[in-house]
mmCIF file of N, CA and C in Angstrom:
data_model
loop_
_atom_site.group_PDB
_atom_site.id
_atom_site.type_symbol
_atom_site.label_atom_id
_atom_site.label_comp_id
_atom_site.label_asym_id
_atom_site.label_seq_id
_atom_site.Cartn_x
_atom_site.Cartn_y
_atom_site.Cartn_z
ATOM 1 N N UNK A 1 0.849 -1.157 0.000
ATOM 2 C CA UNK A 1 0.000 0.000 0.000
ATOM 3 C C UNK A 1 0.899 1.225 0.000
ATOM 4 N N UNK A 2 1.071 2.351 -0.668
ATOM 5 C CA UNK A 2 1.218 3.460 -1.109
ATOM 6 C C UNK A 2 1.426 4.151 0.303
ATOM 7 N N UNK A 3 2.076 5.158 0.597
ATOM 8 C CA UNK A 3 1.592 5.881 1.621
ATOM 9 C C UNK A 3 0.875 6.629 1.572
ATOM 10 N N UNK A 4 0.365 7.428 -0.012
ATOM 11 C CA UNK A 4 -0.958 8.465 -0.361
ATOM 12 C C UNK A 4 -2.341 7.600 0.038
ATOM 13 N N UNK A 5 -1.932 6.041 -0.243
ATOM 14 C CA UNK A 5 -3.637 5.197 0.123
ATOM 15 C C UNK A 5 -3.105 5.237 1.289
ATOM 16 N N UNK A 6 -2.466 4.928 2.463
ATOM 17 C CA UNK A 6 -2.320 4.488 3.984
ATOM 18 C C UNK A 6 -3.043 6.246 4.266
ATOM 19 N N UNK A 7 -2.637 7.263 4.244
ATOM 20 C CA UNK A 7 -3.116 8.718 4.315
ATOM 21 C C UNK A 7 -4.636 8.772 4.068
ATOM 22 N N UNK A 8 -4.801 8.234 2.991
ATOM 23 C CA UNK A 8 -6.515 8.207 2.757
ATOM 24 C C UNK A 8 -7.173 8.124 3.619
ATOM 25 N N UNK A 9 -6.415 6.342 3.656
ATOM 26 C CA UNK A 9 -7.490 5.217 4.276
ATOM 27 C C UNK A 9 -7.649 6.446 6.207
ATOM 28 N N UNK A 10 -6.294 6.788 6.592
ATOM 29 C CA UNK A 10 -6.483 7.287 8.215
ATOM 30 C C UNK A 10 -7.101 8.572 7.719
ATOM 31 N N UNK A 11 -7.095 9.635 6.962
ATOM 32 C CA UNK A 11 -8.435 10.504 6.715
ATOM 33 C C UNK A 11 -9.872 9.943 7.340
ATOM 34 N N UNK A 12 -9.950 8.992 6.555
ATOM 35 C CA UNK A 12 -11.613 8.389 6.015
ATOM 36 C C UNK A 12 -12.184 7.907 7.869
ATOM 37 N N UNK A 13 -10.769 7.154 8.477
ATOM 38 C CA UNK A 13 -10.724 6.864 10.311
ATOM 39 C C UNK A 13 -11.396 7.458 11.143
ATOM 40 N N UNK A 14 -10.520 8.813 10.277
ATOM 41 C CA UNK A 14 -10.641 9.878 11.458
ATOM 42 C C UNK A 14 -11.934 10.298 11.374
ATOM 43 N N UNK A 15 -12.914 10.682 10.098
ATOM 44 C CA UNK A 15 -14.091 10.512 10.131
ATOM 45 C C UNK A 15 -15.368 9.752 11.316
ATOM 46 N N UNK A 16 -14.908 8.898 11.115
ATOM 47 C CA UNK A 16 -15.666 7.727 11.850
ATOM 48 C C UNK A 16 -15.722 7.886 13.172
ATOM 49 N N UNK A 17 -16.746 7.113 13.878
ATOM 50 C CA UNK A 17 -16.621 7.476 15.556
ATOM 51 C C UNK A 17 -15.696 6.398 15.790
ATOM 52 N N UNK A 18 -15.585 6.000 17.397
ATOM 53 C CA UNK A 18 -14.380 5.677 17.806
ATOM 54 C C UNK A 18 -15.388 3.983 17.550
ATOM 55 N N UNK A 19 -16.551 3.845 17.837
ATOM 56 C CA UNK A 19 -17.113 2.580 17.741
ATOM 57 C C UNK A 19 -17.116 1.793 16.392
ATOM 58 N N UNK A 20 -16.883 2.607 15.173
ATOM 59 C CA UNK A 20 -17.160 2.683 13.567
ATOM 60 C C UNK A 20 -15.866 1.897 13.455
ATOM 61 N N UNK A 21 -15.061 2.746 14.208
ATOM 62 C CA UNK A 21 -13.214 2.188 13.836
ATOM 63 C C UNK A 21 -13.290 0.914 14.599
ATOM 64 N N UNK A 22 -14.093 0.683 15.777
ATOM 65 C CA UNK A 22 -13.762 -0.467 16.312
ATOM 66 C C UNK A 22 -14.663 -1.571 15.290
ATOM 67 N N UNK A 23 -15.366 -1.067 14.859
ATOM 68 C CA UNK A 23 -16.291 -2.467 13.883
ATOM 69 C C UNK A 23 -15.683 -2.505 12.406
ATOM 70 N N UNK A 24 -14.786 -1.620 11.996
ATOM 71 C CA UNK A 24 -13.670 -1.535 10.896
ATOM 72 C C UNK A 24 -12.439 -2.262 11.026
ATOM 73 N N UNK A 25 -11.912 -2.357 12.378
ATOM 74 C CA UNK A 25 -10.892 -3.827 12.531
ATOM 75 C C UNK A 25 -11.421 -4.591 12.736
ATOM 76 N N UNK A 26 -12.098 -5.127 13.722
ATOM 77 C CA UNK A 26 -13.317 -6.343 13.678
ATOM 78 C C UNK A 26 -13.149 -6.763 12.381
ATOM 79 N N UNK A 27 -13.573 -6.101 11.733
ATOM 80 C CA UNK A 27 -14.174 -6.592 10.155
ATOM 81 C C UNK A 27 -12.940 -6.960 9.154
ATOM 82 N N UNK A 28 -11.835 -6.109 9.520
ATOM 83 C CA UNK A 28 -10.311 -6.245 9.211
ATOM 84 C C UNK A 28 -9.642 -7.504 9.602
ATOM 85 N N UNK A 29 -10.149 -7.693 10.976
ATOM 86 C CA UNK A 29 -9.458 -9.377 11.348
ATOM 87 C C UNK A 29 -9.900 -9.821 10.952
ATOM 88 N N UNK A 30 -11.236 -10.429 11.053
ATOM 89 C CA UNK A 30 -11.981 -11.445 10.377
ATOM 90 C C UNK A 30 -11.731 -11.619 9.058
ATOM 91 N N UNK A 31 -11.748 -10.942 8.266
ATOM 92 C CA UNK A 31 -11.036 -10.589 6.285
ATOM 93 C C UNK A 31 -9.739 -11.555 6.463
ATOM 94 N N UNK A 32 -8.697 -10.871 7.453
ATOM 95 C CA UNK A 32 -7.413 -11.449 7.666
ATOM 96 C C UNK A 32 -7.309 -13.145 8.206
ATOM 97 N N UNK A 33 -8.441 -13.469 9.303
ATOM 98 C CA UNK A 33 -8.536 -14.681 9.246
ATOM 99 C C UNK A 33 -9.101 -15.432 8.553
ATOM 100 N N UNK A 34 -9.833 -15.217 7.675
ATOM 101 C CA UNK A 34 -10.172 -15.804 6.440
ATOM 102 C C UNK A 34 -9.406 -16.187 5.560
ATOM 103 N N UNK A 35 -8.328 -15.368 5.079
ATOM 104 C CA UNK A 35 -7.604 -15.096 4.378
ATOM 105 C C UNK A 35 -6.740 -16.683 4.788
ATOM 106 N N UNK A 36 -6.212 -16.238 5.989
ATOM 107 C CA UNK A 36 -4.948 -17.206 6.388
ATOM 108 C C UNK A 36 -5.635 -18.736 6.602
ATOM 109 N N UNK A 37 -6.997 -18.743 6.867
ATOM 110 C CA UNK A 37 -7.828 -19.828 7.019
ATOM 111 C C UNK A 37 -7.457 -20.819 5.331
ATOM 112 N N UNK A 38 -7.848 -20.000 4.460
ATOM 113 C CA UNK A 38 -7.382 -20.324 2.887
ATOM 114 C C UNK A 38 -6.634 -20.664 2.699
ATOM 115 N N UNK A 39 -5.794 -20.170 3.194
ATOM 116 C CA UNK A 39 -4.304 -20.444 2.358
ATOM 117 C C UNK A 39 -3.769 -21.891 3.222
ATOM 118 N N UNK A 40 -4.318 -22.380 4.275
ATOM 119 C CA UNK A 40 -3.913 -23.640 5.156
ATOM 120 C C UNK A 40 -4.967 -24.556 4.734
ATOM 121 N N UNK A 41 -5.826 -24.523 3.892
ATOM 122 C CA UNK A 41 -7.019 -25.625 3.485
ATOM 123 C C UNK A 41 -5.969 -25.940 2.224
ATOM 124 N N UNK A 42 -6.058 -27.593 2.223
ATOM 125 C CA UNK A 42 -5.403 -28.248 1.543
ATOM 126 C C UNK A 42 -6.049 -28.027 -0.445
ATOM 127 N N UNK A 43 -5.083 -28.276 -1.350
ATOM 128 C CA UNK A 43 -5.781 -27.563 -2.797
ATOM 129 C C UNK A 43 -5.541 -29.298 -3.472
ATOM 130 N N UNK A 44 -6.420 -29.080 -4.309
ATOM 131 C CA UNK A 44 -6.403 -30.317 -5.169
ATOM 132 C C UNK A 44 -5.568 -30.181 -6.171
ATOM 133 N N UNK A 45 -4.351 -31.117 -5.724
ATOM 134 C CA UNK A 45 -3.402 -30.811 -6.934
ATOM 135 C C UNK A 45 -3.842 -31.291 -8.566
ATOM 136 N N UNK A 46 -5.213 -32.154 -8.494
ATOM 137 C CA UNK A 46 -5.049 -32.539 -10.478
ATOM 138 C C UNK A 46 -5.591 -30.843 -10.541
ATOM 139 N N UNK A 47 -6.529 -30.180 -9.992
ATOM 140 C CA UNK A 47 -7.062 -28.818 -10.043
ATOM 141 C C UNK A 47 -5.667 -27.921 -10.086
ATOM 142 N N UNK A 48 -5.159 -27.656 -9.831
ATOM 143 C CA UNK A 48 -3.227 -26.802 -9.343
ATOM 144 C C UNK A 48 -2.918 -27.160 -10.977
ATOM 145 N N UNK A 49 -2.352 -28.498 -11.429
ATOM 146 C CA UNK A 49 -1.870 -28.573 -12.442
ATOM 147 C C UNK A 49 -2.587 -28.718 -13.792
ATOM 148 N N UNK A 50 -3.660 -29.072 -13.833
ATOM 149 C CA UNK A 50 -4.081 -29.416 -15.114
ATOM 150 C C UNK A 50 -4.193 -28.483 -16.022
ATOM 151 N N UNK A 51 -4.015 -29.333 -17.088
ATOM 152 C CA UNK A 51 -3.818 -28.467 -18.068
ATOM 153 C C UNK A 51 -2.353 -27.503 -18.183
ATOM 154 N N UNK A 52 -1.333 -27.956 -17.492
ATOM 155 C CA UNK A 52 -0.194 -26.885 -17.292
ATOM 156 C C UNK A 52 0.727 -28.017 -17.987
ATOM 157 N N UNK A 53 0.216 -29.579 -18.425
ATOM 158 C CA UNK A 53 1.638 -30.108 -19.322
ATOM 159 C C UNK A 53 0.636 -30.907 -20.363
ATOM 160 N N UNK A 54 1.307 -31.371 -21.792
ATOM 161 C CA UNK A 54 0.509 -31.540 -22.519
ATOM 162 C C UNK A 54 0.226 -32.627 -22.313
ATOM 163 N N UNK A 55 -1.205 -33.231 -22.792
ATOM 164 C CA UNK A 55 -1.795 -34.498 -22.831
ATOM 165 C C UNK A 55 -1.006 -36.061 -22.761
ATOM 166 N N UNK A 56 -0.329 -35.861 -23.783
ATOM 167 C CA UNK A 56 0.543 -36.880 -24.341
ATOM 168 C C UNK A 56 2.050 -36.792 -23.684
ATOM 169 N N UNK A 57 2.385 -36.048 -22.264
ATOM 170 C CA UNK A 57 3.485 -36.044 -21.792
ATOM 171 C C UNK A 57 3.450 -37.387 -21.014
ATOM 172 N N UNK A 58 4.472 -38.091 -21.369
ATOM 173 C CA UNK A 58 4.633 -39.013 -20.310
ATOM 174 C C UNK A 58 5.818 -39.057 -19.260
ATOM 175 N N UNK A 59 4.772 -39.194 -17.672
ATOM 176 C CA UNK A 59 5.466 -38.357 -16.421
ATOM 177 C C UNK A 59 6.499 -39.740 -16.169
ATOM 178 N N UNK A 60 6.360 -41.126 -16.312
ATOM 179 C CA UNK A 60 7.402 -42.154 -16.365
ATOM 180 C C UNK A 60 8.763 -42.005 -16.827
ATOM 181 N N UNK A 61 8.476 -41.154 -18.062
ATOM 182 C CA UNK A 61 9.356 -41.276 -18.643
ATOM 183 C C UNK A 61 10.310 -40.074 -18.664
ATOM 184 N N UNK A 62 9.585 -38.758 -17.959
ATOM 185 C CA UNK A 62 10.334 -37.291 -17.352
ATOM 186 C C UNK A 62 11.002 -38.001 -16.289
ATOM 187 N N UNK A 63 10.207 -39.026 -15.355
ATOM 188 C CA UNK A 63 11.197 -39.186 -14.249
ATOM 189 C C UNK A 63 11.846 -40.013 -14.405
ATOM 190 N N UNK A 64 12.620 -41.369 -15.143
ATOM 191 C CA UNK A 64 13.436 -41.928 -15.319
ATOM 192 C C UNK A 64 14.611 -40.961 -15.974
ATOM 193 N N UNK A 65 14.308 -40.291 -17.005
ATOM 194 C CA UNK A 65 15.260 -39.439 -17.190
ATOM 195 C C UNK A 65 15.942 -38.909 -15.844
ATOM 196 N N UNK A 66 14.893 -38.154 -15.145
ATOM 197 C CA UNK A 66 15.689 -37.287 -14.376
ATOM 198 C C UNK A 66 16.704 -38.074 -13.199
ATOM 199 N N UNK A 67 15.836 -39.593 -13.214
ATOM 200 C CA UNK A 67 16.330 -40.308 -11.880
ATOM 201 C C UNK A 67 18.035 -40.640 -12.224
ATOM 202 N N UNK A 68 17.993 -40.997 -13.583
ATOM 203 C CA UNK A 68 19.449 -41.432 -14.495
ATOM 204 C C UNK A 68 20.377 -40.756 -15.332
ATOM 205 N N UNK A 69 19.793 -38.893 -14.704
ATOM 206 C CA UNK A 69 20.214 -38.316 -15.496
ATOM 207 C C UNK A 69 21.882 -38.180 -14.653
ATOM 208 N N UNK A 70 22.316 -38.301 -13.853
ATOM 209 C CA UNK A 70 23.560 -38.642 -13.213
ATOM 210 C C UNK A 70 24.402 -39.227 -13.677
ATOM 211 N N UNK A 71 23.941 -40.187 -14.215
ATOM 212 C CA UNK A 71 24.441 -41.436 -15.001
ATOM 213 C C UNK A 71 25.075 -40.922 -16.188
ATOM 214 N N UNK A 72 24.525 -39.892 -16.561
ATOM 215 C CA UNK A 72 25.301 -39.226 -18.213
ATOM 216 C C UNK A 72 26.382 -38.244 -17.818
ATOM 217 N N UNK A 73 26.243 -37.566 -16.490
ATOM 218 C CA UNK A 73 26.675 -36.368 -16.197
ATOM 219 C C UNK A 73 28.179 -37.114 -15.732
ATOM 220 N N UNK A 74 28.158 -38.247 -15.175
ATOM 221 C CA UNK A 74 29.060 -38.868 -14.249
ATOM 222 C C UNK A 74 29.614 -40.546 -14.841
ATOM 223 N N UNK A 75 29.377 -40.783 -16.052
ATOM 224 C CA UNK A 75 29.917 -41.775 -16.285
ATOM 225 C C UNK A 75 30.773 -42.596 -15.519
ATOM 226 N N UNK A 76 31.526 -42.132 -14.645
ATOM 227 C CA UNK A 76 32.849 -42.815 -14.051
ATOM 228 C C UNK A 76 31.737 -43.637 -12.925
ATOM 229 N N UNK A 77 30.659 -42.745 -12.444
ATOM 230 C CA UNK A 77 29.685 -43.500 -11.341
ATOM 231 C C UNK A 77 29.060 -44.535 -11.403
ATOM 232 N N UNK A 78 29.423 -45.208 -12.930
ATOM 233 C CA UNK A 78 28.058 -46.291 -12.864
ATOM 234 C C UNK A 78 29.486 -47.470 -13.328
ATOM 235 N N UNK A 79 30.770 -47.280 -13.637
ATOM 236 C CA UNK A 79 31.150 -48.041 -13.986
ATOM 237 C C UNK A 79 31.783 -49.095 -12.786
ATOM 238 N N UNK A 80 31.779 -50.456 -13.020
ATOM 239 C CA UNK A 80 32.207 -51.159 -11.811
ATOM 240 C C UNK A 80 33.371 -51.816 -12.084
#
C-alpha cells in the first residue's frame, strides 16, 4: 500500500466514531482470518496442475530421465 492510500485510508478513520473504527478492525481481522484460514485448506493438486503439461506427456518417462540423469553427467559412477 502506497503511503498516499495508507493517508486516505487514516483521513476516512478519522471521520468515523471511535465505535465505527472499532467495527472496521473487527471486520479487518476477520477478512485477515479468512484469508490465512485459505491459504492452510489443503488444494487439489489434479485442479493446481491441469492443463499446465501436454496431454501426451509421459510423467514415467520425465522421471526416469531425471532419476538417471547422473548417469550421463558422471559416467565414471556407474562403472564397476
Amino acid at each position: 500500500m502506497g503511503e498516499t492510500t495508507l493517508m486516505h485510508v487514516e483521513r476516512l478513520l478519522d471521520q468515523l466514531t471511535f465505535e465505527e473504527q472499532i467495527a472496521v478492525v473487527e471486520h479487518l481481522a476477520q477478512r485477515l482470518r479468512q484469508a490465512v484460514q485459505k491459504q492452510r485448506e489443503p488444494q487439489d493438486l489434479y485442479g493446481i496442475w491441469r492443463d499446465r503439461f501436454p496431454a501426451d506427456f509421459d510423467l514415467d518417462a520425465a522421471l526416469g530421465e531425471i532419476r538417471h540423469e547422473w548417469e550421463r553427467e558422471w559416467p565414471q559412477g556407474t562403472e564397476q
